[in-house]
Coordinates of N, CA and C in Angstrom, one line a residue:
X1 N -18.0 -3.6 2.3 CA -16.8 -4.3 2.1 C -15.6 -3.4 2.0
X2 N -14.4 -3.7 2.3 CA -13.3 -2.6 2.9 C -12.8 -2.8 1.4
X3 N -11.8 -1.8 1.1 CA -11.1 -1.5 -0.4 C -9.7 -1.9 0.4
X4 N -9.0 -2.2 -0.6 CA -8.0 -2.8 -0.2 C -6.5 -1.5 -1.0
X5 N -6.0 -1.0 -0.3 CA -5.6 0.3 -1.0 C -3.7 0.2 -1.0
X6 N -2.5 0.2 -1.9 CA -1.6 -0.1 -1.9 C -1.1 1.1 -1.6
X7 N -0.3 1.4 -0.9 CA 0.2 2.9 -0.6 C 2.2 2.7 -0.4
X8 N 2.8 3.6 -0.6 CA 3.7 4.6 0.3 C 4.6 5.5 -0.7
X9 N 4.8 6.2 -0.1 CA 6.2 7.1 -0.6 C 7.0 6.4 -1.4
X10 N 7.1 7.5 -2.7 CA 7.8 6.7 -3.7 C 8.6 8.3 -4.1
X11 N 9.8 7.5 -5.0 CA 10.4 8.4 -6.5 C 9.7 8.6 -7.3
X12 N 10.0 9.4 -8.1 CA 9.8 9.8 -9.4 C 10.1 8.3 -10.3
X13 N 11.4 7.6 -10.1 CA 11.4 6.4 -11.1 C 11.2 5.3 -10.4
X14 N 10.2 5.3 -8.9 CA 9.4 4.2 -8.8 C 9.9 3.6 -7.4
X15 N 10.7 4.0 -6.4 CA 11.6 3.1 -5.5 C 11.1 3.9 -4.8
X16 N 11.1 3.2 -3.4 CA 10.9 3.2 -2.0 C 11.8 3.2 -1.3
X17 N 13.2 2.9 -1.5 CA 14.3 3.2 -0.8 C 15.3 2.7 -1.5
X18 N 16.8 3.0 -1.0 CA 17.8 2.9 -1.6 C 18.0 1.4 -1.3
X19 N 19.1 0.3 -1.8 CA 19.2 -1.1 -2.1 C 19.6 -1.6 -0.2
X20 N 20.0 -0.4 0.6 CA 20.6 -0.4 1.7 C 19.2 0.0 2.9
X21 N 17.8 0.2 2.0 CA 17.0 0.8 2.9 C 16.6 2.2 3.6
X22 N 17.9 3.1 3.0 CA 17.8 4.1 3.3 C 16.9 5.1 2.0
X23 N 15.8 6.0 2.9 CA 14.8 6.2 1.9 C 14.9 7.7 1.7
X24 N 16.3 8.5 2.1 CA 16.7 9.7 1.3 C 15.7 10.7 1.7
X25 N 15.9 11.7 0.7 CA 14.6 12.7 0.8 C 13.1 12.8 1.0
X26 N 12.9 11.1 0.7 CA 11.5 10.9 0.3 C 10.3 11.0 1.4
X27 N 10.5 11.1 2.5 CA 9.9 11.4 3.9 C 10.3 12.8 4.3
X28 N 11.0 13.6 3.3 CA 11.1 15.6 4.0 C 9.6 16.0 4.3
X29 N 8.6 15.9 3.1 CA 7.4 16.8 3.1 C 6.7 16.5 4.4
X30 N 6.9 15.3 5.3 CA 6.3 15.4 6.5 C 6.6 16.1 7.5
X31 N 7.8 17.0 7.4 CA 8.1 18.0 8.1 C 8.3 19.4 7.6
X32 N 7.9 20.0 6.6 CA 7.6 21.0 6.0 C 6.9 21.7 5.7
X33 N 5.9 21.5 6.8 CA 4.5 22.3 6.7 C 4.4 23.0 7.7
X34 N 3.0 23.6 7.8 CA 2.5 24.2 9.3 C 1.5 23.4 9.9
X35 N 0.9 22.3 9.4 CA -0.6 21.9 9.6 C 0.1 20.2 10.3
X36 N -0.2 20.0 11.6 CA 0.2 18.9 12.6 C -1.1 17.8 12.0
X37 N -0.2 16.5 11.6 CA -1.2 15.4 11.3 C -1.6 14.7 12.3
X38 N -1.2 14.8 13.7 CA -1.0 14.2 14.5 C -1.0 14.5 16.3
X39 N -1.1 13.7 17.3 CA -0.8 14.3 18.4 C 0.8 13.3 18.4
X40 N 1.5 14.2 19.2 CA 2.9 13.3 19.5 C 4.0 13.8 18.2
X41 N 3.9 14.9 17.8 CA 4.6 15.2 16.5 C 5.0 13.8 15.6
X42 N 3.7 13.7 15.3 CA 3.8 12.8 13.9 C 4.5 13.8 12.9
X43 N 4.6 14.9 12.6 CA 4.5 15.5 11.3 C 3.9 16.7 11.1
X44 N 4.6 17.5 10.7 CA 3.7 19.0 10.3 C 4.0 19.1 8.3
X45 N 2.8 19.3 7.9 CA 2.9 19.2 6.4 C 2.2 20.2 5.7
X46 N 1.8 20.7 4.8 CA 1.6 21.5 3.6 C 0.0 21.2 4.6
X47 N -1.0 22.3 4.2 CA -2.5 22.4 4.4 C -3.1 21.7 2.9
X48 N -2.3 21.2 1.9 CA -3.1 20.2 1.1 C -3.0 19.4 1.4
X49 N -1.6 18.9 1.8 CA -1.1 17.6 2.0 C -2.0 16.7 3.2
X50 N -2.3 18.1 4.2 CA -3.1 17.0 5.7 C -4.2 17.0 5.3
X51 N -4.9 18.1 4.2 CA -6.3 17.5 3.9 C -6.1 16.5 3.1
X52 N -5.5 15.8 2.7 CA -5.3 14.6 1.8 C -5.4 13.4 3.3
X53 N -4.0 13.5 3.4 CA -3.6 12.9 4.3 C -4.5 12.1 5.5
X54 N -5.1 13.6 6.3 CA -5.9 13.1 7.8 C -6.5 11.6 7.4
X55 N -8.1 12.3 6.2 CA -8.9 11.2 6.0 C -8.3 10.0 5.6
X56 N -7.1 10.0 4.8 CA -6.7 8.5 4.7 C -6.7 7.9 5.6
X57 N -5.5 8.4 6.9 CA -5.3 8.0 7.8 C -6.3 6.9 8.5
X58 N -7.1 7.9 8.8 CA -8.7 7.6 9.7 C -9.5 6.9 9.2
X59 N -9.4 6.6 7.8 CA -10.2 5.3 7.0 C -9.5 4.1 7.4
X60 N -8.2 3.9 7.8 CA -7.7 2.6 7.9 C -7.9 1.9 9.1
X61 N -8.3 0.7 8.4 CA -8.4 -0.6 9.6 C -7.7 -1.5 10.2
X62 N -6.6 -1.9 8.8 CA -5.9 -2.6 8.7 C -4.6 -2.0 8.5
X63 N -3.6 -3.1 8.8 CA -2.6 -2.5 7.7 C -1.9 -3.9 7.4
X64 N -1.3 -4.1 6.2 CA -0.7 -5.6 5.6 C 0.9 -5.2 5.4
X65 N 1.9 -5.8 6.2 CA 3.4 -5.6 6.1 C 4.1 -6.5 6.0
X66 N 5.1 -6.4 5.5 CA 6.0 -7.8 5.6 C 7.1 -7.7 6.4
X67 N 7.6 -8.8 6.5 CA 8.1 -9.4 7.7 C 9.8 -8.3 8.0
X68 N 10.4 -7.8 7.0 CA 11.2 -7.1 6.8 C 11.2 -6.2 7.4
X69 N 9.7 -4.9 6.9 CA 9.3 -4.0 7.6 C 8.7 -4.2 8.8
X70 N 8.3 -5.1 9.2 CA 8.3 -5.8 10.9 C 9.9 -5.5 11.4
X71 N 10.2 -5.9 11.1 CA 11.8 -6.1 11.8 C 12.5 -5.0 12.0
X72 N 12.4 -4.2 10.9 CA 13.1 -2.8 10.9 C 12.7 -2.0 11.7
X73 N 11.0 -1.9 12.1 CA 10.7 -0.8 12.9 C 10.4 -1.4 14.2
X74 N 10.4 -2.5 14.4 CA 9.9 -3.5 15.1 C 8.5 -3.9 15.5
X75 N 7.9 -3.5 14.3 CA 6.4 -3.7 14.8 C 5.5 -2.5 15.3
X76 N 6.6 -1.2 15.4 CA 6.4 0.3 15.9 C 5.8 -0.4 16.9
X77 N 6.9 -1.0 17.8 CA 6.0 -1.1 19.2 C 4.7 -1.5 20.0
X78 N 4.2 -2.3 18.6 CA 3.1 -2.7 19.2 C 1.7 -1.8 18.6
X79 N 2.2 -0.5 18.6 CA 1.3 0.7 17.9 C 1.5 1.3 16.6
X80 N 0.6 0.9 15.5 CA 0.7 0.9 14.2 C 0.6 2.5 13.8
X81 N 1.2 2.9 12.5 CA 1.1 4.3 12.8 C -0.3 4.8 11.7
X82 N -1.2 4.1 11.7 CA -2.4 3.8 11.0 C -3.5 2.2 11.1
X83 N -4.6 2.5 11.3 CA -5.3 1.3 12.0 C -5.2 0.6 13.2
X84 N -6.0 -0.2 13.5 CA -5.7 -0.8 14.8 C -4.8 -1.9 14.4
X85 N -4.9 -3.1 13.8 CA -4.2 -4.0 13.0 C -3.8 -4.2 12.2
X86 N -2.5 -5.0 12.3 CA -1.6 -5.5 11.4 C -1.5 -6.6 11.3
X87 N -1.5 -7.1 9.6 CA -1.2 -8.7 9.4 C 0.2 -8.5 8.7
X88 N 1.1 -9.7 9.1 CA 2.7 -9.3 8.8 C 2.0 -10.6 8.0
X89 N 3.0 -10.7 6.4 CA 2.9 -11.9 5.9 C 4.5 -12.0 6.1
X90 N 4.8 -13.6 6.9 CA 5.9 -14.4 7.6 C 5.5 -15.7 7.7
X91 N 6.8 -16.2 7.1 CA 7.5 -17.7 7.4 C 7.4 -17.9 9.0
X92 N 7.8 -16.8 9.5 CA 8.6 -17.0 10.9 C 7.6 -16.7 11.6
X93 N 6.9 -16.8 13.1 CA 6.3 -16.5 13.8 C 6.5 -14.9 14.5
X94 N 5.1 -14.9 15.5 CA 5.8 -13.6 16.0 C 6.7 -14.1 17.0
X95 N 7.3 -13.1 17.5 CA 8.6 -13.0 18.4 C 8.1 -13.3 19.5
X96 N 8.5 -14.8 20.5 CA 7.8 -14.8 21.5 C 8.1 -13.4 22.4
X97 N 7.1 -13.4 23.1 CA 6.7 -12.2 24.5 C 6.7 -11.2 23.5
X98 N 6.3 -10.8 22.1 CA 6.5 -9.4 21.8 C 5.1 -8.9 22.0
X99 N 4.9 -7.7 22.9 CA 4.0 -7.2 22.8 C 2.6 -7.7 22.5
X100 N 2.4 -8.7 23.8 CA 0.9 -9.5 23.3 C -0.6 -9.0 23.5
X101 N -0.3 -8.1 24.2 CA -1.8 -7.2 23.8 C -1.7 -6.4 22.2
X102 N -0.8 -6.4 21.8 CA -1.2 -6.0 20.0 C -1.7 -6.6 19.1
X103 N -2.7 -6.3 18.7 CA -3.4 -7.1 17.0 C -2.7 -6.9 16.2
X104 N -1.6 -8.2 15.9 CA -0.8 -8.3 15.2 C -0.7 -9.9 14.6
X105 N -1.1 -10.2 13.5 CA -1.4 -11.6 13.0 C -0.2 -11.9 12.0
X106 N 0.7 -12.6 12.2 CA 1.0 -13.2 11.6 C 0.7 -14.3 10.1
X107 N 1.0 -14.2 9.1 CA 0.4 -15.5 8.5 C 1.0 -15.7 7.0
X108 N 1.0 -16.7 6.7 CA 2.0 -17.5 5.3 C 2.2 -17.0 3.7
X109 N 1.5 -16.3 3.3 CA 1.1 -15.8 1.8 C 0.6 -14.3 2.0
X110 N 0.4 -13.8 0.8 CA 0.0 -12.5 0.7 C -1.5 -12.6 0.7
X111 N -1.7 -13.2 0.0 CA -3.8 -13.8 -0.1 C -4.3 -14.1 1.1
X112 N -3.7 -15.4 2.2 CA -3.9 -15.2 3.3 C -4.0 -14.1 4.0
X113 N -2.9 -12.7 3.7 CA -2.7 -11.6 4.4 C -4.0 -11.0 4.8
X114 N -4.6 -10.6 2.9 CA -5.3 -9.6 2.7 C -6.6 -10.2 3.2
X115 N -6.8 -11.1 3.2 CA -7.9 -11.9 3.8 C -8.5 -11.8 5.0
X116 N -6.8 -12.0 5.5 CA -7.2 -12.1 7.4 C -7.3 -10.5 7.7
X117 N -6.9 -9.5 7.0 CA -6.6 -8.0 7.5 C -8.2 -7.4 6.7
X118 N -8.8 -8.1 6.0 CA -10.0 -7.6 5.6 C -10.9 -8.2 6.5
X119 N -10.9 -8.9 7.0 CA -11.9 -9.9 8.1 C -11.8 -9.1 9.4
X120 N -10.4 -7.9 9.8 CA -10.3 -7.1 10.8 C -10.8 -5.8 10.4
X121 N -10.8 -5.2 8.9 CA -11.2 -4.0 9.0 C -12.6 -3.6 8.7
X122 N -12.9 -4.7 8.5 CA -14.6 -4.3 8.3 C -14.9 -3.9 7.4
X123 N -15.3 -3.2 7.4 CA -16.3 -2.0 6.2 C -14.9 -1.0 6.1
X124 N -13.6 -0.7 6.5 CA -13.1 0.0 7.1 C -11.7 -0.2 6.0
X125 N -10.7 0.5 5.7 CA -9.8 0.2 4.1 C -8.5 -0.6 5.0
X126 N -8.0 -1.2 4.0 CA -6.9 -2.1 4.3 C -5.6 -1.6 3.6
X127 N -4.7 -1.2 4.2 CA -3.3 -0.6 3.5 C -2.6 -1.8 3.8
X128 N -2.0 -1.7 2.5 CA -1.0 -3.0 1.9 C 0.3 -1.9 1.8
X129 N 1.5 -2.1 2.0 CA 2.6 -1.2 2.3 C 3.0 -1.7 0.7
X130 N 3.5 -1.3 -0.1 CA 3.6 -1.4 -1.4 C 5.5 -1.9 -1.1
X131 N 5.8 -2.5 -2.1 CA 7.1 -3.6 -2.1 C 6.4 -4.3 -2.5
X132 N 7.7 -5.6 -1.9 CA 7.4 -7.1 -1.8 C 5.9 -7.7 -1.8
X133 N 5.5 -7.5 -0.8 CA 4.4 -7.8 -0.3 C 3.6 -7.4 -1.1
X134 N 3.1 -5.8 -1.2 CA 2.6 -5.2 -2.0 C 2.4 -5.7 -3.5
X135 N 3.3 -6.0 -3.9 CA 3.5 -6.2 -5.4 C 2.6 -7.9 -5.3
X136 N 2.8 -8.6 -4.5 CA 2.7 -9.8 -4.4 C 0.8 -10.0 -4.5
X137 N 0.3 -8.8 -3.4 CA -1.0 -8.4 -3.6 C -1.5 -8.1 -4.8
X138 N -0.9 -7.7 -5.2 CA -1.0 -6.6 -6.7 C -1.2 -7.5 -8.5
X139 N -0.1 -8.2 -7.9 CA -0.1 -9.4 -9.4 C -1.2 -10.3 -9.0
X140 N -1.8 -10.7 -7.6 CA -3.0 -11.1 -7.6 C -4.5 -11.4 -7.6
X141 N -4.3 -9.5 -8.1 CA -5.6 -8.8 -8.2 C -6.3 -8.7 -7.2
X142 N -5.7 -8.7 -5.8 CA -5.9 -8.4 -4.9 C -6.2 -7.0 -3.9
X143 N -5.5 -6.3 -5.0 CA -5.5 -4.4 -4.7 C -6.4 -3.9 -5.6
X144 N -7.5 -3.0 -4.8 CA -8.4 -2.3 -5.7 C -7.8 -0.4 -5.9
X145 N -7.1 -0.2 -5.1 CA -6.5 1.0 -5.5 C -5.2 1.3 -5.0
X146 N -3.8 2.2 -5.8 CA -2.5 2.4 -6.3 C -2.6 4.0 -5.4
X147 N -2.1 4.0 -4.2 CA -2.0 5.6 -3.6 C -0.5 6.0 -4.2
X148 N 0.1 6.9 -4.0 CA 1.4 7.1 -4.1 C 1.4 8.6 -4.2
X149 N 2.7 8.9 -3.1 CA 2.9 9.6 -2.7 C 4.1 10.1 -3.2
X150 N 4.2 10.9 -4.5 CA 5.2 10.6 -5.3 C 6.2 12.0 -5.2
X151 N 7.8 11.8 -4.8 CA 8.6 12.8 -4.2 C 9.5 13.2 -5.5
X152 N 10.2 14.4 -5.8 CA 11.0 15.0 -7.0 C 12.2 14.2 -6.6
X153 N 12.7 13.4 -6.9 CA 13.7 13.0 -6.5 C 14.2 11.4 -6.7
X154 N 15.7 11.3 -8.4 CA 15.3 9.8 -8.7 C 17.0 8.8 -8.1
X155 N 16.4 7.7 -7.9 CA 17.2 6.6 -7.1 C 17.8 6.2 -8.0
X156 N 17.6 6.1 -9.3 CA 18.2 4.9 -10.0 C 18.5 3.6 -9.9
X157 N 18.1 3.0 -8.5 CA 17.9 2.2 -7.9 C 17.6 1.7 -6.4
X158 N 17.0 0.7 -6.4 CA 16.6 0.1 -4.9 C 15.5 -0.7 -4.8
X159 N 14.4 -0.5 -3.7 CA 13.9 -1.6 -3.8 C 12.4 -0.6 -4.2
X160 N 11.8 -1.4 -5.2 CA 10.5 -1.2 -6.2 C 8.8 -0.8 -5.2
X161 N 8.6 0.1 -5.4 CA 7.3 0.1 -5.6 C 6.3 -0.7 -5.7
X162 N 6.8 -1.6 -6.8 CA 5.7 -3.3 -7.1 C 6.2 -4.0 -6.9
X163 N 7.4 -3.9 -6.2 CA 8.2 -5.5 -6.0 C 8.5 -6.3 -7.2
X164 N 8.4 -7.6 -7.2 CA 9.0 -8.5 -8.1 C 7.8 -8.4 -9.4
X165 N 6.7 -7.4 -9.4 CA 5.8 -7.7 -10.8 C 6.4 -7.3 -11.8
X166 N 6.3 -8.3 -13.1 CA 7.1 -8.0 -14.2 C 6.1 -8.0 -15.6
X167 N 4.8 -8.0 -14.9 CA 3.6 -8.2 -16.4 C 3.1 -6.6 -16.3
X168 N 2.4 -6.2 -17.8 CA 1.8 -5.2 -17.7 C 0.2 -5.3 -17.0
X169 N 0.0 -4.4 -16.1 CA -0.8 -3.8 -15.2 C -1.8 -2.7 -15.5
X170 N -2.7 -2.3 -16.1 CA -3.6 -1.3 -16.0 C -4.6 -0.9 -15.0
X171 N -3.9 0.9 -15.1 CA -4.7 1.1 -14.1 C -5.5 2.4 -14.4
X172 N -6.9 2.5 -13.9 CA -7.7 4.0 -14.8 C -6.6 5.7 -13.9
X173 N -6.9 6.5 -14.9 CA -6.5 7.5 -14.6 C -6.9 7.9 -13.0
X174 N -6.1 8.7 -12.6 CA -6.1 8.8 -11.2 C -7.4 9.7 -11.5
X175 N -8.3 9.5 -9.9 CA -9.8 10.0 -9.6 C -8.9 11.5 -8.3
X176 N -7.4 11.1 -8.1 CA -7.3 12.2 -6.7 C -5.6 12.6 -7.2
X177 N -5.8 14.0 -7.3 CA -4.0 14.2 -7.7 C -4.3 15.7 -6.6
X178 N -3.2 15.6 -6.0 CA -3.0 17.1 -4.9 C -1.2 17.3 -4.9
X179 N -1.4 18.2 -5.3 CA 0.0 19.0 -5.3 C 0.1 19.7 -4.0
X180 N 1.2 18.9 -3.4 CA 1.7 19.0 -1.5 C 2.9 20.0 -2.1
X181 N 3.7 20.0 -0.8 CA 4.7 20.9 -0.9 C 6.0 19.4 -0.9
X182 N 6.8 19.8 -2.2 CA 7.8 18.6 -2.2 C 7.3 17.1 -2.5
X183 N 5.7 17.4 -3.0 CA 4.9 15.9 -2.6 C 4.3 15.9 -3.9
X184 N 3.6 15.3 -4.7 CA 2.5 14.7 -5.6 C 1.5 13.6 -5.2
X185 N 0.6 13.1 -4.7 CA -0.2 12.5 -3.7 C -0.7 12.1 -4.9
X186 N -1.3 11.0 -5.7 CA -1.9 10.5 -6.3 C -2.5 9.3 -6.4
X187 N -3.6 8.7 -6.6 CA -4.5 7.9 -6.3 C -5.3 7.1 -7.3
X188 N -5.2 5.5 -7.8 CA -5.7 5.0 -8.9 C -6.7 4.1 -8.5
X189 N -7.4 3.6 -8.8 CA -7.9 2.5 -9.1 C -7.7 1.7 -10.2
X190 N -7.8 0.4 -10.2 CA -6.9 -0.7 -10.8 C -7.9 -1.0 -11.5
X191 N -7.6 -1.0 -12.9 CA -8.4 -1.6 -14.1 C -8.3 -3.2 -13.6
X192 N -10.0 -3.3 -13.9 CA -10.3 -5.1 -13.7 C -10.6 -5.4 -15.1
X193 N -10.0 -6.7 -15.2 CA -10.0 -7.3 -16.8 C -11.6 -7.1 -17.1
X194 N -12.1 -7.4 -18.1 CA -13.5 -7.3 -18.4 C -14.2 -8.8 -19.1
X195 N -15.1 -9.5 -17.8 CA -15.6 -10.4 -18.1 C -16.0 -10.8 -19.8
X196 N -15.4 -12.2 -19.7 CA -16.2 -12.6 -21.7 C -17.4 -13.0 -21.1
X197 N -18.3 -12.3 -21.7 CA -19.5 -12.6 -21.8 C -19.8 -14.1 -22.5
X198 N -21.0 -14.7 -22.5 CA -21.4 -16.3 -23.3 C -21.6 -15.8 -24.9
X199 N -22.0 -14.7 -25.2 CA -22.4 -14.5 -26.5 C -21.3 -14.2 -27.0
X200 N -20.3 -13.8 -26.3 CA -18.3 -13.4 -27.0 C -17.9 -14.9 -27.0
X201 N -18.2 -15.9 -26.1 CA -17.7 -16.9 -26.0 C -18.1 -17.6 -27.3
X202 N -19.5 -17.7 -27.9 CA -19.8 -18.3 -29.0 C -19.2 -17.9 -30.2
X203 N -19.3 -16.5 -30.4 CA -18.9 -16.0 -31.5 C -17.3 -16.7 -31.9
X204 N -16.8 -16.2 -30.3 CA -15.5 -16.7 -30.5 C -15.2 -18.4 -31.0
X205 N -15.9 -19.2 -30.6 CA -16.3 -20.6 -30.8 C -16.6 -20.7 -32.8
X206 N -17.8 -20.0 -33.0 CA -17.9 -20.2 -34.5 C -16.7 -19.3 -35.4
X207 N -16.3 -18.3 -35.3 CA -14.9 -18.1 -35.6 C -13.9 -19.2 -36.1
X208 N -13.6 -19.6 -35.0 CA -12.4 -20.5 -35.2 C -13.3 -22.3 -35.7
X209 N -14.4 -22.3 -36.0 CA -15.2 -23.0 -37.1 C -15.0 -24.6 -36.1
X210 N -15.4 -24.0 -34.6 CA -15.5 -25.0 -33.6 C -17.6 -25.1 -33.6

């Protein structure tokens, strides 16, 4: 079963970009390295950062975006810059004639999203772009692990990390922290509530002198 993994570039106090979209410093460390992540100059980065980095990359199968970040990059053309598909969660359709040889699904909800992008990756991990969407996954316990890629540098405002979540969230101590150059790369897994057992249920039951 594929893990469903919430990722991107963040601040120090939590934002992904400025209120205007512009995301500042927070994408330098992918050109500050010696070590190419890529063919086509994706990026040259720190020798920690691409051992971090490659394998993510190459575990993904999916990737889950929203319709915003569709529009801004346009879909990167048809060619995702990780996995073979993308599910956009959209009101709107795709754009007719765009690019129809691309595995590119459209569909109504974030649950729908992760659904239809876990049914494409297989055994294979599902990146949820963290925001809106992200957050939307996230409040319903839908993400099993919190990547972030966390840059020295604070916004004081813009658009969130978790999007519109406003409840507290636990999550276990990160299992992966790598000190990049300009970068902190860190990696959680999401505390899952802990089943009441029948014998908690009773107790709980004679307690309250039910």
């Amino acid at each position: 079963m594929s893990t469903v993994v919430m990722h991107n570039v963040v601040s120090v106090d939590g934002f992904i970009a400025d209120a205007e979209d512009q995301v500042g410093p927070l994408f330098d460390w992918y050109s500050n390295g010696d070590v190419e992540l890529g063919e086509g100059g994706v990026g040259k980065v720190s020798q920690a950062s691409a051992e971090y980095v490659k394998p993510m990359w190459a575990s993904i199968g999916s990737m889950v975006i929203g319709r915003h970040l569709f529009d801004m990059t346009n879909g990167w053309e048809g060619s995702p810059p990780a996995g073979e598909h993308v599910v956009v969660e959209s009101h709107r359709p795709k754009p007719d004639g765009w690019h129809p040889e691309a595995s590119y699904h459209f569909v109504d909800d974030a649950a729908q999203a992760i659904a239809k992008a876990k049914e494409l990756a297989g055994e294979r991990t599902v990146a949820v772009a963290a925001g809106d969407v992200g957050g939307q996954a996230f409040a319903l316990g839908l993400v099993d692990e919190v990547a972030m890629d966390v840059v020295p540098v604070v916004f004081g405002s813009g658009k969130r990390y978790f999007g519109s979540v406003d409840a507290q969230h636990l999550l276990e101590d990160p299992h992966v922290v790598i000190q990049g150059d300009r970068v902190l790369h860190l990696l959680y897994r999401v505390r899952r509530s802990r089943a009441t057992t029948s014998f908690e249920k009773r107790c709980a039951a004679r307690s309250s002198g039910r």
